[in-house]
mmCIF file with all atom_site columns, C-alpha atoms in Angstrom:
data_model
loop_
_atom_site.group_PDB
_atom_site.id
_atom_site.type_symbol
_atom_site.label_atom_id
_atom_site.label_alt_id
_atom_site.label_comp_id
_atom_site.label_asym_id
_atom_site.label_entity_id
_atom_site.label_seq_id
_atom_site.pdbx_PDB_ins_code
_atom_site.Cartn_x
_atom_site.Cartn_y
_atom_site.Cartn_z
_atom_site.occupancy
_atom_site.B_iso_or_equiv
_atom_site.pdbx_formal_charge
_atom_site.auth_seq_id
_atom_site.auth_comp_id
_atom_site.auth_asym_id
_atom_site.auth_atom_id
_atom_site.pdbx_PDB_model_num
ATOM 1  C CA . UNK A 1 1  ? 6.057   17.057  5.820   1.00 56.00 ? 18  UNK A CA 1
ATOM 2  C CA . UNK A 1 2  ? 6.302   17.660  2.265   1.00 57.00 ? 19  UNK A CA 1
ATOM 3  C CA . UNK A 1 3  ? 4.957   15.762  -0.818  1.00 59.00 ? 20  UNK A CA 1
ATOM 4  C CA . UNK A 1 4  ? 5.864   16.176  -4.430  1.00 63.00 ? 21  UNK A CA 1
ATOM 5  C CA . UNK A 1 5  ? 3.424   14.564  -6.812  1.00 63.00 ? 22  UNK A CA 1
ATOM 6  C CA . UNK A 1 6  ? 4.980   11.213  -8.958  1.00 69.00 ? 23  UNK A CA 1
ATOM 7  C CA . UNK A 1 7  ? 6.498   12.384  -12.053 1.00 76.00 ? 24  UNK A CA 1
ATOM 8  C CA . UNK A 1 8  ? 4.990   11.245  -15.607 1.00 74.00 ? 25  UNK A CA 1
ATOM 9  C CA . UNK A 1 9  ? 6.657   11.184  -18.967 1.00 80.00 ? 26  UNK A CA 1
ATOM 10 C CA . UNK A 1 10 ? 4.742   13.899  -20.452 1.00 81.00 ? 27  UNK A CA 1
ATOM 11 C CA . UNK A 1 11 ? 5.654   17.346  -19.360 1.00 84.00 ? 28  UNK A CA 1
ATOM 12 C CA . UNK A 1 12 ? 2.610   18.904  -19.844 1.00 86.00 ? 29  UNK A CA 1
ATOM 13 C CA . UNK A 1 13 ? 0.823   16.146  -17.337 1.00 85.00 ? 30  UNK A CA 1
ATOM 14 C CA . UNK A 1 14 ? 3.797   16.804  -14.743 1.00 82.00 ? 31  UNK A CA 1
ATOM 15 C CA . UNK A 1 15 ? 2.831   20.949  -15.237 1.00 85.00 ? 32  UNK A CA 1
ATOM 16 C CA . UNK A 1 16 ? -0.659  20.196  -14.944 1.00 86.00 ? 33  UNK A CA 1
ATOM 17 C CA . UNK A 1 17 ? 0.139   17.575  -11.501 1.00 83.00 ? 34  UNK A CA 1
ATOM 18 C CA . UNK A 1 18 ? 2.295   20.402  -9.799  1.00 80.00 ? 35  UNK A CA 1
ATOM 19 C CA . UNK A 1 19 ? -0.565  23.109  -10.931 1.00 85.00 ? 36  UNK A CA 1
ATOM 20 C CA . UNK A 1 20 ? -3.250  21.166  -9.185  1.00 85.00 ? 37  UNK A CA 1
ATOM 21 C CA . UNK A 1 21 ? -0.957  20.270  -5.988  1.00 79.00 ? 38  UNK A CA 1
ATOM 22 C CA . UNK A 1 22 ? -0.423  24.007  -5.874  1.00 80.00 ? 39  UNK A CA 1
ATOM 23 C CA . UNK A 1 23 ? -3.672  25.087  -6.050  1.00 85.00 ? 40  UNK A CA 1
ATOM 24 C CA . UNK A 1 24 ? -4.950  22.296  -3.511  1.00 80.00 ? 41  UNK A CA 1
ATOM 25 C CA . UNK A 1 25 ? -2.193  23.275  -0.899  1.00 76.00 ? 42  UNK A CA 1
ATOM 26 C CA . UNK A 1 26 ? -3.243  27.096  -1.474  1.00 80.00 ? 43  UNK A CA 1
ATOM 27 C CA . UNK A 1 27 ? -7.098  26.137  -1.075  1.00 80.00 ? 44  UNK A CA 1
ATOM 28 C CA . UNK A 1 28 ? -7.861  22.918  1.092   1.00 73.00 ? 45  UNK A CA 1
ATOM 29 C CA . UNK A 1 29 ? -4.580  23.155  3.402   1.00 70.00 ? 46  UNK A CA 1
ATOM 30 C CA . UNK A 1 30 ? -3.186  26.823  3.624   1.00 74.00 ? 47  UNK A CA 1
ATOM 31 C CA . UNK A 1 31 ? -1.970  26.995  7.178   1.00 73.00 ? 48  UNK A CA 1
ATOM 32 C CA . UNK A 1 32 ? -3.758  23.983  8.904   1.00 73.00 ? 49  UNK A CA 1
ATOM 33 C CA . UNK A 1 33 ? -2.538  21.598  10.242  1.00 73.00 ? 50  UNK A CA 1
ATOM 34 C CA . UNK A 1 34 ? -2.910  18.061  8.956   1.00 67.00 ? 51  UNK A CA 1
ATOM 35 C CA . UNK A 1 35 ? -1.723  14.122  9.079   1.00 68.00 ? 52  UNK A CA 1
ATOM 36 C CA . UNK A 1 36 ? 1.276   12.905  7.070   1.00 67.00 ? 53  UNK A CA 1
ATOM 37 C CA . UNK A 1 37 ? 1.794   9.096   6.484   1.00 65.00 ? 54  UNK A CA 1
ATOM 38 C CA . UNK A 1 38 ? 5.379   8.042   6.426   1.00 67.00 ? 55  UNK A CA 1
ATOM 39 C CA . UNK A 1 39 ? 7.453   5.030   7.159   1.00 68.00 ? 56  UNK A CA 1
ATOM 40 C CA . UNK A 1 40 ? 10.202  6.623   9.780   1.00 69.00 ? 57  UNK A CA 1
ATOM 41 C CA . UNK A 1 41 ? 12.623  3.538   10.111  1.00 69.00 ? 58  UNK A CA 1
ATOM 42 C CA . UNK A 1 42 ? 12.107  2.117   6.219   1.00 71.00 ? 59  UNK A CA 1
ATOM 43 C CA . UNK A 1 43 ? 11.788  5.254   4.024   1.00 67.00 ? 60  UNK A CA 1
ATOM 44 C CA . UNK A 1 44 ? 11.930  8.812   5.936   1.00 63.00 ? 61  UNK A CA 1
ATOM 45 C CA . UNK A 1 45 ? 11.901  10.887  2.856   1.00 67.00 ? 62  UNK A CA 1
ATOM 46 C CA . UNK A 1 46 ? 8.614   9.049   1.298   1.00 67.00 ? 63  UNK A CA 1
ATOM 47 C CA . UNK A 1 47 ? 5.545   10.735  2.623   1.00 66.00 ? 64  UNK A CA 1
ATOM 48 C CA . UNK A 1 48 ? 1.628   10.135  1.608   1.00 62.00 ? 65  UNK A CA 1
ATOM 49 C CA . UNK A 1 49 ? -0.805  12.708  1.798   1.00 57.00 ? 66  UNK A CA 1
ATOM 50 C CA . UNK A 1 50 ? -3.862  10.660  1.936   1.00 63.00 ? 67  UNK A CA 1
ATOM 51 C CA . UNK A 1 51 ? -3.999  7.042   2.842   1.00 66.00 ? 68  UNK A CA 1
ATOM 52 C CA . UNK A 1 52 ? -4.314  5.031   -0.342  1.00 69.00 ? 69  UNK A CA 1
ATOM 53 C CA . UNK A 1 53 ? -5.983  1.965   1.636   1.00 72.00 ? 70  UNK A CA 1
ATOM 54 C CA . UNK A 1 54 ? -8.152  1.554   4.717   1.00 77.00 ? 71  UNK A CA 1
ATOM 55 C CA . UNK A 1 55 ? -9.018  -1.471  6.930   1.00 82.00 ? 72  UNK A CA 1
ATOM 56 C CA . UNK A 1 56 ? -11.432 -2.719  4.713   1.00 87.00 ? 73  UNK A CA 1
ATOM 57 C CA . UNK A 1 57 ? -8.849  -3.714  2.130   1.00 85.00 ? 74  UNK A CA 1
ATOM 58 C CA . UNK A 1 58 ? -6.676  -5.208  4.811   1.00 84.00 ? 75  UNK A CA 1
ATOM 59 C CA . UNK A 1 59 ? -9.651  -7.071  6.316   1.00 89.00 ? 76  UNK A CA 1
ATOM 60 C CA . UNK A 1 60 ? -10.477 -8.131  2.224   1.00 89.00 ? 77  UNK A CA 1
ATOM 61 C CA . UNK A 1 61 ? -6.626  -9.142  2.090   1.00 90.00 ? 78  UNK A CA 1
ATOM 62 C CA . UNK A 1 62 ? -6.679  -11.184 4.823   1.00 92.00 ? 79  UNK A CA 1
ATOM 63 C CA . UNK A 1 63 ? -10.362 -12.772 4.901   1.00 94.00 ? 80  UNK A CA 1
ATOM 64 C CA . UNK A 1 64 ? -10.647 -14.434 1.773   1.00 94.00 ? 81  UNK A CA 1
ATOM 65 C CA . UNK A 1 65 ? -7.506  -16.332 1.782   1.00 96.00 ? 82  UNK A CA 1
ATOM 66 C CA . UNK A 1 66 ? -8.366  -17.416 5.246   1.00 96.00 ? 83  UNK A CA 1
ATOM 67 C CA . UNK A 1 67 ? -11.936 -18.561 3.575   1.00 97.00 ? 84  UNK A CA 1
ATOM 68 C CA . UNK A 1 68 ? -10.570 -20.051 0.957   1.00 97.00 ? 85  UNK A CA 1
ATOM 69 C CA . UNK A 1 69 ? -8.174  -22.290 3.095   1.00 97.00 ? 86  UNK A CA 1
ATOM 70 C CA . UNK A 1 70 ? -11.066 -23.129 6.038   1.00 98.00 ? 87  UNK A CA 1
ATOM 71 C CA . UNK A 1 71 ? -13.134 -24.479 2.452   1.00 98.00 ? 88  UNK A CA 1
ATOM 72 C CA . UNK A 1 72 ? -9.967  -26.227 1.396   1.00 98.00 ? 89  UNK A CA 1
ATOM 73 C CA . UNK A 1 73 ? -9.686  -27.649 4.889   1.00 98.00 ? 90  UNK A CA 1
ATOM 74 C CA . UNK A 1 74 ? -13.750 -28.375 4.765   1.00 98.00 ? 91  UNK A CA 1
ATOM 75 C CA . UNK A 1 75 ? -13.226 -30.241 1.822   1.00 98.00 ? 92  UNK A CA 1
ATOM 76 C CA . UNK A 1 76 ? -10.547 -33.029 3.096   1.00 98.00 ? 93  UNK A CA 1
ATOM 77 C CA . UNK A 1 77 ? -12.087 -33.222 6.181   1.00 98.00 ? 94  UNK A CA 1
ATOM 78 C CA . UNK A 1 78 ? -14.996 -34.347 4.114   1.00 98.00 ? 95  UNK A CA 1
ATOM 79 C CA . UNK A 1 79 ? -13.498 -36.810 1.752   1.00 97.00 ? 96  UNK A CA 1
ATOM 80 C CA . UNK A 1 80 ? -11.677 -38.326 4.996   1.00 97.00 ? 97  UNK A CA 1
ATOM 81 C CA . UNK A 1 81 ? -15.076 -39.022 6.345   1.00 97.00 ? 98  UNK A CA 1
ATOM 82 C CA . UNK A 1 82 ? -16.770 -40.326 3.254   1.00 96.00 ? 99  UNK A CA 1
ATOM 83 C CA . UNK A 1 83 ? -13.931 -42.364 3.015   1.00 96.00 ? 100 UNK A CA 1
ATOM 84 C CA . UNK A 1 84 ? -14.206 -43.583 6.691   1.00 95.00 ? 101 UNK A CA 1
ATOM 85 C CA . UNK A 1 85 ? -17.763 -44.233 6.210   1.00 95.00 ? 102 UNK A CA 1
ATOM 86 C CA . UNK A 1 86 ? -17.014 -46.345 3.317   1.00 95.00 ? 103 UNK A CA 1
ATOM 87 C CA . UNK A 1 87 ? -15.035 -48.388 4.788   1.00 94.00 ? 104 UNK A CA 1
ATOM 88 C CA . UNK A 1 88 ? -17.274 -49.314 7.780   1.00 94.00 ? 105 UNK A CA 1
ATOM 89 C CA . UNK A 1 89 ? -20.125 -50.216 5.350   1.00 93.00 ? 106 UNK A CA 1
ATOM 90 C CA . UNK A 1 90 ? -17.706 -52.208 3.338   1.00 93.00 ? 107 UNK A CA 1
ATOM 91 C CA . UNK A 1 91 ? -17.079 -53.993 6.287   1.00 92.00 ? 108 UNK A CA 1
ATOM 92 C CA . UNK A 1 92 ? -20.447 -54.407 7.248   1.00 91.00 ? 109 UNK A CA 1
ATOM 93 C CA . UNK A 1 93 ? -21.002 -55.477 4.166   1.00 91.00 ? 110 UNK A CA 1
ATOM 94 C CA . UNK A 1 94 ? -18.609 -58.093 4.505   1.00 89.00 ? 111 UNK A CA 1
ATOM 95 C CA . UNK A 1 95 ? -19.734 -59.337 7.822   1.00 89.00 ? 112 UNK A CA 1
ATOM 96 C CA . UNK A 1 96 ? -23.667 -59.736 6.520   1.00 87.00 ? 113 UNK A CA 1
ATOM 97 C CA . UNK A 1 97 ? -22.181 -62.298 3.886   1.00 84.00 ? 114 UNK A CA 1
ATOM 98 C CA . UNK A 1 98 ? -20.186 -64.340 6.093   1.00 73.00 ? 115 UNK A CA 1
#
């Protein structure tokens, strides 16, 4: 497992990028071992060092969309019942004067 830092436009950022990588492997890593991220079916060659996201942004991803279509669902199931409701006191309504 390998990982080679994105490159940027400016050469002086991409010297600075492979500096730091250099000096991180050299300090935090040396000989340890450690977890690499890859996709072994997709994209083999593509590792991650670090995870970029965690299971709070896929709970985020997946909970508000959810909320926001329960509210939607809320919501019709409310106008369906006001209008049901309306309709019965119409009729009563209706019946009183007759």
């Amino acid at each position: 497992c390998s990982y080679i830092p994105p490159c940027a436009r400016d050469d002086q950022e991409n010297s600075e990028n492979v500096t730091y990588k250099q000096k991180y492997w050299k300090e935090k890593v040396g000989s340890q071992p450690f977890t690499c991220y890859f996709n072994q079916h997709l994209r083999p060659d593509d590792v991650m060092l670090k995870r970029t996201h965690d299971e709070t942004v896929l709970l985020h991803c997946f909970l508000w969309p959810l909320v926001t279509f329960l509210l939607g669902v809320l919501i019709v199931a409310l106008t369906a019942c006001a209008r049901s409701l309306a309709a019965r006191a119409e009729a009563i309504q209706r019946k009183k004067h007759s």
